[in-house]
PDB file of C-alpha atoms in Angstrom:
ATOM      1  CA  MET A   4     257.904 118.258 -46.850  1.00 51.00           C
ATOM      2  CA  VAL A   5     256.595 116.774 -50.101  1.00 45.00           C
ATOM      3  CA  ILE A   6     255.232 113.298 -50.593  1.00 37.00           C
ATOM      4  CA  ARG A   7     257.167 112.607 -53.825  1.00 37.00           C
ATOM      5  CA  ARG A   8     260.697 111.308 -53.302  1.00 39.00           C
ATOM      6  CA  THR A   9     263.066 109.474 -55.636  1.00 35.00           C
ATOM      7  CA  VAL A  10     265.805 106.997 -54.812  1.00 33.00           C
ATOM      8  CA  ARG A  11     268.475 109.322 -56.220  1.00 34.00           C
ATOM      9  CA  SER A  12     267.656 112.032 -53.668  1.00 37.00           C
ATOM     10  CA  LEU A  13     269.711 110.313 -50.968  1.00 38.00           C
ATOM     11  CA  THR A  14     271.624 113.470 -50.120  1.00 39.00           C
ATOM     12  CA  VAL A  15     268.908 116.033 -50.752  1.00 40.00           C
ATOM     13  CA  ALA A  16     268.500 117.108 -47.118  1.00 41.00           C
ATOM     14  CA  LEU A  17     272.210 117.834 -46.859  1.00 44.00           C
ATOM     15  CA  LEU A  18     272.395 119.967 -49.998  1.00 42.00           C
ATOM     16  CA  ALA A  19     270.490 122.869 -48.524  1.00 41.00           C
ATOM     17  CA  ILE A  20     272.489 122.865 -45.316  1.00 42.00           C
ATOM     18  CA  LEU A  21     275.822 122.915 -47.132  1.00 37.00           C
ATOM     19  CA  THR A  22     274.716 125.945 -49.132  1.00 35.00           C
ATOM     20  CA  ALA A  23     273.800 127.693 -45.904  1.00 35.00           C
ATOM     21  CA  LEU A  24     277.088 126.753 -44.237  1.00 35.00           C
ATOM     22  CA  SER A  25     279.018 128.456 -47.016  1.00 33.00           C
ATOM     23  CA  LEU A  26     277.095 131.653 -46.286  1.00 32.00           C
ATOM     24  CA  VAL A  27     277.370 131.751 -42.523  1.00 34.00           C
ATOM     25  CA  GLY A  28     280.966 130.526 -42.253  1.00 35.00           C
ATOM     26  CA  PRO A  29     284.149 132.661 -42.040  1.00 32.00           C
ATOM     27  CA  ALA A  30     284.286 135.532 -44.504  1.00 33.00           C
ATOM     28  CA  SER A  31     287.972 135.527 -45.478  1.00 36.00           C
ATOM     29  CA  ALA A  32     289.192 133.735 -48.586  1.00 38.00           C
ATOM     30  CA  ASP A  33     291.705 131.657 -46.636  1.00 41.00           C
ATOM     31  CA  SER A  34     289.149 130.488 -44.092  1.00 40.00           C
ATOM     32  CA  ASP A  35     286.650 129.807 -46.879  1.00 44.00           C
ATOM     33  CA  ARG A  36     289.163 127.508 -48.591  1.00 44.00           C
ATOM     34  CA  SER A  37     289.823 125.820 -45.256  1.00 47.00           C
ATOM     35  CA  HIS A  38     286.080 125.313 -44.740  1.00 49.00           C
ATOM     36  CA  HIS A  39     285.622 123.630 -48.093  1.00 51.00           C
ATOM     37  CA  ALA A  40     288.709 121.483 -47.510  1.00 58.00           C
ATOM     38  CA  THR A  41     287.301 120.291 -44.174  1.00 74.00           C
ATOM     39  CA  PHE A  42     283.697 119.466 -45.005  1.00 83.00           C
ATOM     40  CA  PRO A  43     282.684 117.005 -47.736  1.00 90.00           C
ATOM     41  CA  ASP A  44     280.213 118.400 -50.254  1.00 87.00           C
ATOM     42  CA  ARG A  45     277.776 115.537 -49.786  1.00 89.00           C
ATOM     43  CA  ILE A  46     277.097 112.668 -47.416  1.00 93.00           C
ATOM     44  CA  GLN A  47     275.876 109.342 -48.750  1.00 93.00           C
ATOM     45  CA  LEU A  48     272.916 107.957 -46.830  1.00 95.00           C
ATOM     46  CA  PRO A  49     271.723 104.329 -46.893  1.00 95.00           C
ATOM     47  CA  ILE A  50     270.032 103.197 -50.103  1.00 95.00           C
ATOM     48  CA  GLY A  51     266.287 103.816 -49.913  1.00 96.00           C
ATOM     49  CA  PHE A  52     266.629 106.017 -46.812  1.00 97.00           C
ATOM     50  CA  GLN A  53     264.530 108.881 -48.288  1.00 96.00           C
ATOM     51  CA  PRO A  54     265.830 111.807 -46.171  1.00 96.00           C
ATOM     52  CA  GLU A  55     263.544 114.623 -45.053  1.00 96.00           C
ATOM     53  CA  GLY A  56     264.645 116.337 -41.853  1.00 97.00           C
ATOM     54  CA  ILE A  57     268.094 117.463 -40.747  1.00 98.00           C
ATOM     55  CA  ALA A  58     269.371 118.795 -37.421  1.00 98.00           C
ATOM     56  CA  ILE A  59     272.913 119.563 -36.272  1.00 97.00           C
ATOM     57  CA  GLY A  60     274.071 118.852 -32.753  1.00 95.00           C
ATOM     58  CA  ARG A  61     277.383 118.797 -30.960  1.00 89.00           C
ATOM     59  CA  ALA A  62     280.749 117.942 -32.535  1.00 87.00           C
ATOM     60  CA  ALA A  63     279.496 118.729 -36.064  1.00 91.00           C
ATOM     61  CA  THR A  64     277.109 115.795 -35.983  1.00 96.00           C
ATOM     62  CA  ALA A  65     274.141 115.933 -38.338  1.00 97.00           C
ATOM     63  CA  TYR A  66     270.994 113.881 -37.802  1.00 98.00           C
ATOM     64  CA  PHE A  67     268.741 112.797 -40.668  1.00 98.00           C
ATOM     65  CA  GLY A  68     265.250 111.312 -40.551  1.00 98.00           C
ATOM     66  CA  SER A  69     263.914 108.710 -42.987  1.00 98.00           C
ATOM     67  CA  LEU A  70     260.550 109.023 -44.677  1.00 97.00           C
ATOM     68  CA  ALA A  71     260.662 105.312 -45.458  1.00 97.00           C
ATOM     69  CA  ASN A  72     260.608 103.866 -41.942  1.00 97.00           C
ATOM     70  CA  GLY A  73     261.517 106.622 -39.491  1.00 98.00           C
ATOM     71  CA  ASP A  74     265.137 105.580 -38.904  1.00 98.00           C
ATOM     72  CA  ILE A  75     267.486 108.260 -37.554  1.00 98.00           C
ATOM     73  CA  TYR A  76     270.934 108.424 -39.150  1.00 98.00           C
ATOM     74  CA  ALA A  77     273.840 110.349 -37.569  1.00 98.00           C
ATOM     75  CA  ALA A  78     276.775 111.556 -39.665  1.00 97.00           C
ATOM     76  CA  ASN A  79     279.969 113.427 -38.902  1.00 96.00           C
ATOM     77  CA  LEU A  80     279.976 116.494 -41.158  1.00 94.00           C
ATOM     78  CA  ALA A  81     283.764 116.665 -41.142  1.00 93.00           C
ATOM     79  CA  THR A  82     284.358 113.083 -42.296  1.00 94.00           C
ATOM     80  CA  GLY A  83     281.068 112.108 -43.945  1.00 95.00           C
ATOM     81  CA  THR A  84     280.890 108.842 -42.022  1.00 95.00           C
ATOM     82  CA  GLY A  85     277.789 107.806 -40.131  1.00 97.00           C
ATOM     83  CA  LYS A  86     275.336 105.131 -39.075  1.00 97.00           C
ATOM     84  CA  VAL A  87     271.729 104.535 -38.040  1.00 98.00           C
ATOM     85  CA  ILE A  88     271.498 105.372 -34.330  1.00 98.00           C
ATOM     86  CA  SER A  89     267.772 104.783 -33.772  1.00 98.00           C
ATOM     87  CA  LYS A  90     265.475 102.366 -35.593  1.00 97.00           C
ATOM     88  CA  GLY A  91     262.244 103.934 -36.747  1.00 96.00           C
ATOM     89  CA  PRO A  92     258.718 102.942 -35.741  1.00 96.00           C
ATOM     90  CA  GLY A  93     257.776 102.108 -39.337  1.00 97.00           C
ATOM     91  CA  THR A  94     256.243 105.550 -39.922  1.00 97.00           C
ATOM     92  CA  PRO A  95     258.065 108.606 -41.315  1.00 98.00           C
ATOM     93  CA  SER A  96     260.431 110.861 -39.456  1.00 98.00           C
ATOM     94  CA  VAL A  97     259.958 114.349 -40.884  1.00 98.00           C
ATOM     95  CA  GLY A  98     261.230 117.607 -39.300  1.00 98.00           C
ATOM     96  CA  LEU A  99     263.959 117.356 -36.640  1.00 98.00           C
ATOM     97  CA  LYS A 100     265.518 119.568 -33.963  1.00 98.00           C
ATOM     98  CA  VAL A 101     268.157 118.669 -31.372  1.00 98.00           C
ATOM     99  CA  ASP A 102     268.634 120.447 -28.029  1.00 96.00           C
ATOM    100  CA  LYS A 103     271.615 120.955 -25.721  1.00 93.00           C
ATOM    101  CA  HIS A 104     270.630 117.846 -23.752  1.00 94.00           C
ATOM    102  CA  ASN A 105     271.210 115.612 -26.807  1.00 96.00           C
ATOM    103  CA  ARG A 106     267.482 115.091 -27.250  1.00 97.00           C
ATOM    104  CA  LEU A 107     266.217 114.898 -30.823  1.00 98.00           C
ATOM    105  CA  PHE A 108     262.626 116.057 -31.354  1.00 98.00           C
ATOM    106  CA  VAL A 109     261.045 114.268 -34.316  1.00 98.00           C
ATOM    107  CA  ALA A 110     257.870 115.187 -36.231  1.00 98.00           C
ATOM    108  CA  GLY A 111     255.949 112.011 -37.081  1.00 98.00           C
ATOM    109  CA  GLY A 112     254.146 112.973 -40.300  1.00 98.00           C
ATOM    110  CA  PRO A 113     250.945 110.975 -40.975  1.00 98.00           C
ATOM    111  CA  ALA A 114     251.270 109.123 -37.647  1.00 98.00           C
ATOM    112  CA  GLY A 115     249.972 112.314 -35.994  1.00 98.00           C
ATOM    113  CA  ASN A 116     252.666 112.283 -33.338  1.00 98.00           C
ATOM    114  CA  GLY A 117     256.038 113.548 -32.218  1.00 98.00           C
ATOM    115  CA  ARG A 118     258.732 111.695 -30.339  1.00 98.00           C
ATOM    116  CA  VAL A 119     261.948 112.521 -28.506  1.00 98.00           C
ATOM    117  CA  VAL A 120     265.056 110.399 -29.084  1.00 98.00           C
ATOM    118  CA  ASP A 121     268.239 110.289 -27.017  1.00 97.00           C
ATOM    119  CA  VAL A 122     270.919 110.640 -29.695  1.00 97.00           C
ATOM    120  CA  ARG A 123     273.535 108.965 -27.487  1.00 96.00           C
ATOM    121  CA  SER A 124     271.620 105.735 -26.939  1.00 96.00           C
ATOM    122  CA  GLY A 125     268.981 105.887 -29.699  1.00 97.00           C
ATOM    123  CA  ARG A 126     266.328 105.265 -27.051  1.00 97.00           C
ATOM    124  CA  ILE A 127     262.893 106.893 -27.401  1.00 97.00           C
ATOM    125  CA  LEU A 128     262.495 109.081 -24.317  1.00 97.00           C
ATOM    126  CA  ALA A 129     258.902 110.139 -24.946  1.00 97.00           C
ATOM    127  CA  SER A 130     256.185 109.930 -27.568  1.00 97.00           C
ATOM    128  CA  TYR A 131     253.247 112.320 -27.922  1.00 98.00           C
ATOM    129  CA  GLN A 132     250.097 111.498 -29.904  1.00 98.00           C
ATOM    130  CA  PHE A 133     248.906 114.959 -30.962  1.00 98.00           C
ATOM    131  CA  THR A 134     245.873 113.811 -32.929  1.00 97.00           C
ATOM    132  CA  THR A 135     244.242 110.623 -34.190  1.00 95.00           C
ATOM    133  CA  GLY A 136     242.521 112.275 -37.159  1.00 95.00           C
ATOM    134  CA  ALA A 137     243.930 112.982 -40.614  1.00 96.00           C
ATOM    135  CA  SER A 138     247.126 114.967 -40.081  1.00 98.00           C
ATOM    136  CA  PHE A 139     250.706 115.463 -41.167  1.00 98.00           C
ATOM    137  CA  ILE A 140     253.025 116.537 -38.358  1.00 98.00           C
ATOM    138  CA  ASN A 141     255.623 118.220 -40.501  1.00 98.00           C
ATOM    139  CA  ASP A 142     258.242 120.275 -38.708  1.00 98.00           C
ATOM    140  CA  VAL A 143     259.384 121.323 -35.243  1.00 98.00           C
ATOM    141  CA  VAL A 144     261.191 124.260 -33.637  1.00 98.00           C
ATOM    142  CA  LEU A 145     262.565 124.630 -30.113  1.00 98.00           C
ATOM    143  CA  THR A 146     262.030 127.767 -28.035  1.00 97.00           C
ATOM    144  CA  ARG A 147     262.899 128.435 -24.400  1.00 94.00           C
ATOM    145  CA  SER A 148     259.526 127.110 -23.272  1.00 95.00           C
ATOM    146  CA  PHE A 149     258.182 124.745 -25.941  1.00 98.00           C
ATOM    147  CA  ALA A 150     258.870 122.393 -28.780  1.00 98.00           C
ATOM    148  CA  TRP A 151     256.337 123.572 -31.399  1.00 98.00           C
ATOM    149  CA  PHE A 152     255.174 121.196 -34.159  1.00 98.00           C
ATOM    150  CA  THR A 153     253.300 122.111 -37.348  1.00 98.00           C
ATOM    151  CA  ASP A 154     250.409 120.138 -38.837  1.00 98.00           C
ATOM    152  CA  SER A 155     250.087 120.523 -42.607  1.00 98.00           C
ATOM    153  CA  PHE A 156     246.495 119.264 -42.688  1.00 98.00           C
ATOM    154  CA  ASN A 157     245.070 121.156 -39.710  1.00 98.00           C
ATOM    155  CA  ALA A 158     245.204 124.840 -38.758  1.00 98.00           C
ATOM    156  CA  GLN A 159     246.935 124.305 -35.443  1.00 98.00           C
ATOM    157  CA  LEU A 160     250.304 123.916 -33.782  1.00 98.00           C
ATOM    158  CA  TYR A 161     251.176 121.476 -31.020  1.00 98.00           C
ATOM    159  CA  GLY A 162     253.399 122.535 -28.153  1.00 98.00           C
ATOM    160  CA  VAL A 163     255.376 120.240 -25.854  1.00 98.00           C
ATOM    161  CA  PRO A 164     256.342 122.249 -22.741  1.00 97.00           C
ATOM    162  CA  LEU A 165     260.042 122.387 -21.920  1.00 96.00           C
ATOM    163  CA  GLY A 166     262.068 123.781 -19.066  1.00 84.00           C
ATOM    164  CA  GLY A 167     261.201 121.426 -16.225  1.00 76.00           C
ATOM    165  CA  LYS A 168     263.044 118.325 -15.145  1.00 79.00           C
ATOM    166  CA  GLY A 169     262.747 115.662 -17.784  1.00 89.00           C
ATOM    167  CA  LEU A 170     259.994 115.628 -20.397  1.00 96.00           C
ATOM    168  CA  PRO A 171     256.323 116.369 -19.661  1.00 96.00           C
ATOM    169  CA  ALA A 172     253.442 113.923 -19.642  1.00 95.00           C
ATOM    170  CA  ALA A 173     251.179 113.733 -22.685  1.00 96.00           C
ATOM    171  CA  ALA A 174     248.455 115.653 -20.842  1.00 96.00           C
ATOM    172  CA  ALA A 175     250.674 118.750 -20.795  1.00 96.00           C
ATOM    173  CA  VAL A 176     250.749 119.087 -24.601  1.00 98.00           C
ATOM    174  CA  VAL A 177     249.181 122.327 -25.851  1.00 98.00           C
ATOM    175  CA  THR A 178     247.079 122.568 -29.027  1.00 98.00           C
ATOM    176  CA  LEU A 179     247.280 126.103 -30.450  1.00 98.00           C
ATOM    177  CA  PRO A 180     244.700 126.914 -33.175  1.00 98.00           C
ATOM    178  CA  LEU A 181     245.968 129.266 -35.890  1.00 98.00           C
ATOM    179  CA  ARG A 182     243.763 132.362 -36.094  1.00 98.00           C
ATOM    180  CA  GLY A 183     243.851 135.897 -37.417  1.00 98.00           C
ATOM    181  CA  ALA A 184     245.038 136.123 -41.027  1.00 98.00           C
ATOM    182  CA  TRP A 185     245.580 132.377 -41.368  1.00 98.00           C
ATOM    183  CA  VAL A 186     243.225 130.809 -43.948  1.00 98.00           C
ATOM    184  CA  GLN A 187     243.386 127.021 -44.200  1.00 98.00           C
ATOM    185  CA  THR A 188     243.108 125.482 -47.680  1.00 97.00           C
ATOM    186  CA  PRO A 189     241.286 122.112 -47.550  1.00 95.00           C
ATOM    187  CA  GLY A 190     243.035 119.223 -49.273  1.00 92.00           C
ATOM    188  CA  ALA A 191     246.400 120.996 -49.539  1.00 95.00           C
ATOM    189  CA  PHE A 192     249.679 121.135 -47.647  1.00 95.00           C
ATOM    190  CA  ASN A 193     249.375 124.224 -45.472  1.00 98.00           C
ATOM    191  CA  ALA A 194     251.643 124.822 -42.444  1.00 98.00           C
ATOM    192  CA  ASN A 195     255.087 123.413 -43.105  1.00 98.00           C
ATOM    193  CA  GLY A 196     258.397 124.867 -41.916  1.00 98.00           C
ATOM    194  CA  ILE A 197     258.600 126.676 -38.576  1.00 98.00           C
ATOM    195  CA  ALA A 198     261.238 128.919 -36.998  1.00 98.00           C
ATOM    196  CA  VAL A 199     261.567 131.672 -34.377  1.00 98.00           C
ATOM    197  CA  THR A 200     261.661 135.403 -35.155  1.00 98.00           C
ATOM    198  CA  PRO A 201     265.027 137.166 -34.687  1.00 98.00           C
ATOM    199  CA  ASP A 202     263.828 138.711 -31.407  1.00 98.00           C
ATOM    200  CA  ARG A 203     262.603 135.237 -30.321  1.00 98.00           C
ATOM    201  CA  ARG A 204     259.199 136.592 -29.298  1.00 98.00           C
ATOM    202  CA  ALA A 205     257.120 134.871 -31.972  1.00 98.00           C
ATOM    203  CA  LEU A 206     257.065 131.993 -34.442  1.00 98.00           C
ATOM    204  CA  LEU A 207     257.443 132.032 -38.220  1.00 99.00           C
ATOM    205  CA  VAL A 208     255.380 129.497 -40.183  1.00 98.00           C
ATOM    206  CA  VAL A 209     255.397 129.081 -43.957  1.00 98.00           C
ATOM    207  CA  GLN A 210     252.201 128.003 -45.735  1.00 98.00           C
ATOM    208  CA  SER A 211     253.389 125.828 -48.624  1.00 98.00           C
ATOM    209  CA  ASN A 212     250.355 126.017 -50.872  1.00 97.00           C
ATOM    210  CA  THR A 213     250.037 129.838 -50.831  1.00 98.00           C
ATOM    211  CA  GLY A 214     253.691 130.787 -50.386  1.00 98.00           C
ATOM    212  CA  PHE A 215     252.756 133.099 -47.516  1.00 98.00           C
ATOM    213  CA  LEU A 216     254.976 133.512 -44.476  1.00 98.00           C
ATOM    214  CA  PHE A 217     253.207 134.149 -41.170  1.00 99.00           C
ATOM    215  CA  ARG A 218     254.275 135.524 -37.813  1.00 98.00           C
ATOM    216  CA  VAL A 219     252.396 133.618 -35.101  1.00 98.00           C
ATOM    217  CA  ASP A 220     251.904 134.731 -31.502  1.00 98.00           C
ATOM    218  CA  PRO A 221     252.727 131.601 -29.451  1.00 98.00           C
ATOM    219  CA  HIS A 222     250.360 132.700 -26.668  1.00 98.00           C
ATOM    220  CA  THR A 223     247.232 133.368 -28.731  1.00 98.00           C
ATOM    221  CA  GLY A 224     247.766 131.624 -32.081  1.00 98.00           C
ATOM    222  CA  VAL A 225     247.000 134.887 -33.903  1.00 98.00           C
ATOM    223  CA  ALA A 226     248.821 134.826 -37.245  1.00 98.00           C
ATOM    224  CA  SER A 227     249.729 137.888 -39.284  1.00 98.00           C
ATOM    225  CA  ARG A 228     251.219 137.738 -42.735  1.00 98.00           C
ATOM    226  CA  VAL A 229     254.858 138.814 -42.930  1.00 98.00           C
ATOM    227  CA  ASP A 230     255.316 141.648 -45.421  1.00 98.00           C
ATOM    228  CA  LEU A 231     257.726 140.311 -48.049  1.00 98.00           C
ATOM    229  CA  GLY A 232     256.722 142.811 -50.708  1.00 98.00           C
ATOM    230  CA  THR A 233     255.896 140.903 -53.884  1.00 98.00           C
ATOM    231  CA  ALA A 234     257.949 137.832 -52.924  1.00 98.00           C
ATOM    232  CA  LEU A 235     256.209 134.512 -52.298  1.00 98.00           C
ATOM    233  CA  LEU A 236     257.691 131.389 -50.710  1.00 98.00           C
ATOM    234  CA  THR A 237     255.812 129.008 -53.005  1.00 97.00           C
ATOM    235  CA  ASP A 238     256.420 125.356 -52.029  1.00 98.00           C
ATOM    236  CA  GLY A 239     257.965 126.637 -48.804  1.00 98.00           C
ATOM    237  CA  ASP A 240     259.422 123.887 -46.624  1.00 98.00           C
ATOM    238  CA  GLY A 241     262.164 124.009 -43.978  1.00 98.00           C
ATOM    239  CA  LEU A 242     263.118 127.355 -42.406  1.00 98.00           C
ATOM    240  CA  LEU A 243     266.331 128.506 -40.732  1.00 98.00           C
ATOM    241  CA  VAL A 244     266.858 131.862 -38.993  1.00 98.00           C
ATOM    242  CA  ARG A 245     270.439 132.977 -38.318  1.00 98.00           C
ATOM    243  CA  GLY A 246     270.559 136.487 -36.867  1.00 98.00           C
ATOM    244  CA  ASN A 247     268.198 138.462 -39.082  1.00 98.00           C
ATOM    245  CA  THR A 248     268.619 136.186 -42.104  1.00 98.00           C
ATOM    246  CA  LEU A 249     265.921 133.694 -42.990  1.00 98.00           C
ATOM    247  CA  TYR A 250     266.728 130.770 -45.282  1.00 98.00           C
ATOM    248  CA  ALA A 251     263.532 129.261 -46.695  1.00 98.00           C
ATOM    249  CA  VAL A 252     263.709 126.017 -48.671  1.00 98.00           C
ATOM    250  CA  GLN A 253     261.320 125.857 -51.650  1.00 98.00           C
ATOM    251  CA  ASN A 254     261.168 122.149 -52.347  1.00 98.00           C
ATOM    252  CA  GLN A 255     259.581 121.674 -55.789  1.00 97.00           C
ATOM    253  CA  LEU A 256     261.370 124.792 -57.075  1.00 98.00           C
ATOM    254  CA  ASN A 257     264.753 123.328 -56.082  1.00 98.00           C
ATOM    255  CA  GLN A 258     265.899 126.531 -54.421  1.00 98.00           C
ATOM    256  CA  VAL A 259     266.472 128.319 -51.118  1.00 98.00           C
ATOM    257  CA  ALA A 260     265.205 131.882 -50.663  1.00 98.00           C
ATOM    258  CA  VAL A 261     267.397 134.236 -48.601  1.00 98.00           C
ATOM    259  CA  ILE A 262     265.437 136.947 -46.789  1.00 98.00           C
ATOM    260  CA  ILE A 263     266.551 139.718 -44.430  1.00 98.00           C
ATOM    261  CA  LEU A 264     263.987 140.187 -41.632  1.00 98.00           C
ATOM    262  CA  ASN A 265     263.422 142.977 -39.157  1.00 98.00           C
ATOM    263  CA  ASP A 266     263.865 142.003 -35.507  1.00 98.00           C
ATOM    264  CA  SER A 267     260.194 141.295 -34.861  1.00 98.00           C
ATOM    265  CA  GLY A 268     259.752 139.285 -38.059  1.00 98.00           C
ATOM    266  CA  THR A 269     256.906 141.427 -39.359  1.00 98.00           C
ATOM    267  CA  ARG A 270     258.741 142.485 -42.539  1.00 98.00           C
ATOM    268  CA  GLY A 271     261.372 140.980 -44.784  1.00 98.00           C
ATOM    269  CA  ARG A 272     263.201 141.537 -48.060  1.00 98.00           C
ATOM    270  CA  LEU A 273     264.215 138.820 -50.513  1.00 98.00           C
ATOM    271  CA  THR A 274     267.931 139.345 -51.239  1.00 98.00           C
ATOM    272  CA  SER A 275     268.909 136.262 -53.227  1.00 98.00           C
ATOM    273  CA  THR A 276     267.925 132.763 -54.259  1.00 98.00           C
ATOM    274  CA  LEU A 277     270.259 129.780 -53.937  1.00 98.00           C
ATOM    275  CA  THR A 278     270.097 126.761 -56.204  1.00 97.00           C
ATOM    276  CA  SER A 279     272.210 123.882 -57.500  1.00 96.00           C
ATOM    277  CA  PRO A 280     271.999 121.338 -60.333  1.00 95.00           C
ATOM    278  CA  ALA A 281     272.341 118.695 -57.605  1.00 93.00           C
ATOM    279  CA  PHE A 282     269.090 119.693 -55.855  1.00 95.00           C
ATOM    280  CA  ASP A 283     266.360 117.071 -56.144  1.00 94.00           C
ATOM    281  CA  VAL A 284     263.484 118.456 -54.069  1.00 96.00           C
ATOM    282  CA  PRO A 285     265.454 119.889 -51.115  1.00 97.00           C
ATOM    283  CA  THR A 286     263.379 119.781 -47.957  1.00 97.00           C
ATOM    284  CA  THR A 287     264.833 121.034 -44.679  1.00 96.00           C
ATOM    285  CA  ILE A 288     267.853 123.058 -43.594  1.00 96.00           C
ATOM    286  CA  ALA A 289     270.051 123.387 -40.497  1.00 95.00           C
TER     287      ALA A 289
END
């Protein structure tokens, strides 16, 4: 996530996802033409919405979060139509992830919290205050056991336990300090996008200010730098792992890096970089 946002970047969150869809869709020419005929190339969001996060749930429904007031907007990717389904709390909605139970997990940015929204009713199911100090809760990823949130101002992750009936109480939230090779830079945006390694045994976290990608042990918080050769993910933002392919959005550079990872996520190779004249600080990807 970046603080700067212009009014004309109404569709910026969608641009990165559409690029990714063209890569992971059917390979044949006929099916590729069918894909582009089905999905619109951009979705217009409300004026002043200031999109940041994107998540895709059932029935090709995409969810967008507003930096302006935290509203959640749902759009049909096949038709482009949509509406606000949940009014925001007046603070930003940043990274988003949706689970199979139609629960949208929302990173709360400077509010220092995360909340869970029922996408069918728009009702807030739970809210978790991770910290009351200076923070920026930036992105979230779902694993089998936790919803993990990054904090760009503090060297720690926050984990909301999953797997039981319903959602846990606030007391169950885990704070996981980042250790090992992680070096926090004061006064800068540090931890940003988060994903799961291809073997699903560890987390991947990009450090925006250094461009380093880290593999983080979710049990100990020990971080080790992923070997990308000479490649850096400068201005790294949202991450998406599909199979062994990592898509890493680089916001201020207006591009998406495509990296092939090994199963454990300890090494990777930059294979291409995606960009578009329409990009205006792309942020997250789904």
